Each structure stands twice: as C-alpha cells, then as structure tokens.
PDB file of C-alpha atoms in Angstrom:
ATOM      1  CA  UNK R1117      -0.256   0.539  -0.099  1.00 50.00           C
ATOM      2  CA  UNK R1118       1.398   3.082  -0.865  1.00 55.00           C
ATOM      3  CA  UNK R1119       0.807   5.960   1.803  1.00 55.00           C
ATOM      4  CA  UNK R1120       1.357   9.672   1.012  1.00 64.00           C
ATOM      5  CA  UNK R1121       1.836  12.563   3.135  1.00 73.00           C
ATOM      6  CA  UNK R1122      -2.084  14.722   3.401  1.00 89.00           C
ATOM      7  CA  UNK R1123      -1.863  17.669   3.948  1.00 94.00           C
ATOM      8  CA  UNK R1124      -5.212  19.157   6.008  1.00 96.00           C
ATOM      9  CA  UNK R1125      -7.282  21.231   3.207  1.00 97.00           C
ATOM     10  CA  UNK R1126      -6.778  24.434   6.215  1.00 98.00           C
ATOM     11  CA  UNK R1127      -2.952  24.359   4.848  1.00 97.00           C
ATOM     12  CA  UNK R1128      -3.342  25.053   1.109  1.00 97.00           C
ATOM     13  CA  UNK R1129      -6.611  27.584   2.019  1.00 98.00           C
ATOM     14  CA  UNK R1130      -4.072  29.681   3.950  1.00 98.00           C
ATOM     15  CA  UNK R1131      -1.809  29.863   1.160  1.00 97.00           C
ATOM     16  CA  UNK R1132      -3.981  30.479  -1.583  1.00 97.00           C
ATOM     17  CA  UNK R1133      -5.300  33.953   1.107  1.00 98.00           C
ATOM     18  CA  UNK R1134      -1.619  34.172   1.236  1.00 98.00           C
ATOM     19  CA  UNK R1135      -0.416  34.503  -1.755  1.00 97.00           C
ATOM     20  CA  UNK R1136      -3.724  35.862  -3.486  1.00 97.00           C
ATOM     21  CA  UNK R1137      -3.351  38.242   0.009  1.00 98.00           C
ATOM     22  CA  UNK R1138      -7.021  37.851   0.887  1.00 98.00           C
ATOM     23  CA  UNK R1139      -7.670  38.025   4.752  1.00 98.00           C
ATOM     24  CA  UNK R1140      -9.695  35.668   6.503  1.00 98.00           C
ATOM     25  CA  UNK R1141     -11.878  37.879   7.464  1.00 98.00           C
ATOM     26  CA  UNK R1142     -12.416  39.268   3.893  1.00 98.00           C
ATOM     27  CA  UNK R1143     -13.015  35.524   2.947  1.00 98.00           C
ATOM     28  CA  UNK R1144     -15.284  35.595   5.698  1.00 98.00           C
ATOM     29  CA  UNK R1145     -18.071  37.551   4.258  1.00 98.00           C
ATOM     30  CA  UNK R1146     -17.152  37.301   0.799  1.00 98.00           C
ATOM     31  CA  UNK R1147     -18.570  34.012   1.645  1.00 98.00           C
ATOM     32  CA  UNK R1148     -20.835  34.831   3.853  1.00 98.00           C
ATOM     33  CA  UNK R1149     -19.139  32.917   7.376  1.00 98.00           C
ATOM     34  CA  UNK R1150     -17.802  33.726  10.489  1.00 98.00           C
ATOM     35  CA  UNK R1151     -14.095  34.859  11.144  1.00 98.00           C
ATOM     36  CA  UNK R1152     -14.061  31.983  13.117  1.00 98.00           C
ATOM     37  CA  UNK R1153     -14.765  29.067  11.134  1.00 98.00           C
ATOM     38  CA  UNK R1154     -12.258  30.060   8.099  1.00 98.00           C
ATOM     39  CA  UNK R1155      -9.971  30.821  11.237  1.00 98.00           C
ATOM     40  CA  UNK R1156     -10.262  27.377  12.820  1.00 98.00           C
ATOM     41  CA  UNK R1157     -10.133  25.533   8.735  1.00 98.00           C
ATOM     42  CA  UNK R1158      -6.970  27.307   8.529  1.00 98.00           C
ATOM     43  CA  UNK R1159      -5.125  26.071  12.154  1.00 97.00           C
ATOM     44  CA  UNK R1160      -6.004  21.841  11.289  1.00 96.00           C
ATOM     45  CA  UNK R1161      -9.003  22.210  13.433  1.00 97.00           C
ATOM     46  CA  UNK R1162     -12.246  22.820  11.286  1.00 97.00           C
ATOM     47  CA  UNK R1163     -12.511  19.876   8.679  1.00 97.00           C
ATOM     48  CA  UNK R1164     -14.664  22.136   5.063  1.00 97.00           C
ATOM     49  CA  UNK R1165     -17.541  20.361   4.633  1.00 97.00           C
ATOM     50  CA  UNK R1166     -19.804  20.051   1.355  1.00 98.00           C
ATOM     51  CA  UNK R1167     -21.578  24.171   1.470  1.00 98.00           C
ATOM     52  CA  UNK R1168     -18.031  25.247   2.522  1.00 98.00           C
ATOM     53  CA  UNK R1169     -15.914  23.473  -0.216  1.00 98.00           C
ATOM     54  CA  UNK R1170     -18.817  24.813  -2.758  1.00 98.00           C
ATOM     55  CA  UNK R1171     -18.378  29.008  -1.477  1.00 98.00           C
ATOM     56  CA  UNK R1172     -14.696  28.298  -1.358  1.00 98.00           C
ATOM     57  CA  UNK R1173     -14.558  26.991  -4.985  1.00 98.00           C
ATOM     58  CA  UNK R1174     -17.036  30.593  -6.087  1.00 97.00           C
ATOM     59  CA  UNK R1175     -14.809  32.848  -4.426  1.00 98.00           C
ATOM     60  CA  UNK R1176     -11.527  31.592  -4.790  1.00 97.00           C
ATOM     61  CA  UNK R1177     -12.116  29.310  -8.476  1.00 91.00           C
ATOM     62  CA  UNK R1178     -10.627  26.111  -7.586  1.00 93.00           C
ATOM     63  CA  UNK R1179     -13.309  23.046  -7.997  1.00 97.00           C
ATOM     64  CA  UNK R1180     -15.495  21.541  -4.797  1.00 98.00           C
ATOM     65  CA  UNK R1181     -14.737  18.212  -5.544  1.00 98.00           C
ATOM     66  CA  UNK R1182     -10.605  19.143  -4.950  1.00 97.00           C
ATOM     67  CA  UNK R1183     -11.433  21.359  -1.164  1.00 97.00           C
ATOM     68  CA  UNK R1184     -13.580  17.657  -1.431  1.00 97.00           C
ATOM     69  CA  UNK R1185     -10.722  15.330  -1.709  1.00 97.00           C
ATOM     70  CA  UNK R1186      -7.903  17.039   0.225  1.00 97.00           C
ATOM     71  CA  UNK R1187     -10.382  16.588   3.736  1.00 97.00           C
ATOM     72  CA  UNK R1188     -10.975  12.980   2.421  1.00 97.00           C
ATOM     73  CA  UNK R1189      -7.125  12.599   1.862  1.00 95.00           C
ATOM     74  CA  UNK R1190      -6.657  14.354   5.084  1.00 95.00           C
ATOM     75  CA  UNK R1191      -9.336  11.933   6.936  1.00 93.00           C
ATOM     76  CA  UNK R1192      -8.447   8.799   5.779  1.00 90.00           C
ATOM     77  CA  UNK R1193      -3.851   9.813   6.433  1.00 88.00           C
ATOM     78  CA  UNK R1194      -5.246  10.779  10.353  1.00 88.00           C
ATOM     79  CA  UNK R1195      -7.369   7.010  10.339  1.00 84.00           C
ATOM     80  CA  UNK R1196      -4.432   5.069   9.154  1.00 80.00           C
ATOM     81  CA  UNK R1197      -2.581   6.396  12.069  1.00 77.00           C
ATOM     82  CA  UNK R1198      -4.951   5.280  14.613  1.00 73.00           C
ATOM     83  CA  UNK R1199      -6.201   1.949  15.604  1.00 66.00           C
ATOM     84  CA  UNK R1200      -7.050   1.116  12.176  1.00 66.00           C
ATOM     85  CA  UNK R1201      -3.352  -0.043  11.656  1.00 65.00           C
ATOM     86  CA  UNK R1202      -4.894  -3.447  14.404  1.00 74.00           C
ATOM     87  CA  UNK R1203      -6.835  -4.662  11.836  1.00 74.00           C
ATOM     88  CA  UNK R1204      -5.477  -7.379  10.182  1.00 78.00           C
ATOM     89  CA  UNK R1205      -6.863  -8.719   6.812  1.00 80.00           C
ATOM     90  CA  UNK R1206      -9.132 -11.832   7.875  1.00 85.00           C
ATOM     91  CA  UNK R1207      -9.348 -15.415   6.775  1.00 82.00           C
ATOM     92  CA  UNK R1208     -11.684 -16.755   5.187  1.00 73.00           C
TER      93      UNK R1208
END
C-alpha cells in the first residue's frame, strides 16, 4: 500500500489566501461565514464540509471536488495513523 503525505485543507486555504493577499476576515465576509470558521479551518481545527467546499470554489475558483478531496485524503491519513493499523485482514 502506498502512503502519501496528506495536507490539511486549511494549510492549502491559508497558502491560497496569502498568495492572493486576501485576509481570512475578507474571505469570511465574502462567503457569508463567521471569521472564526475560516480561522479554524486555516489552523487545522475544523474540516471542510460540502457547503464550505462550494463556497470556497465559488470564491477562489478551485472546484468543490478539489476541497473535498483534500478533506477526504486528510481524514483517511489520520484514520490510518490511529487504530486502523491494528486491524489485520480476515481469513476466508
């Protein structure tokens, strides 16, 4: 099984905002969410929902699938690091 290093979608969002010179507060106001929500995503404390993926897509141009795939890959990488390692394949 190949393991890739997953990046929290908040890190990608933070980098994107920095590149564009957009503040977290400005993005939050633009997509009608609380600034705290954007800050929590950027700090890796909150994930990206389907609704947030749509809003980010509309504001920043990347597809909703891009944001959701980042979230999915992050969640899978975190699950893989935890208890999942202890599960062995079942014999038929």
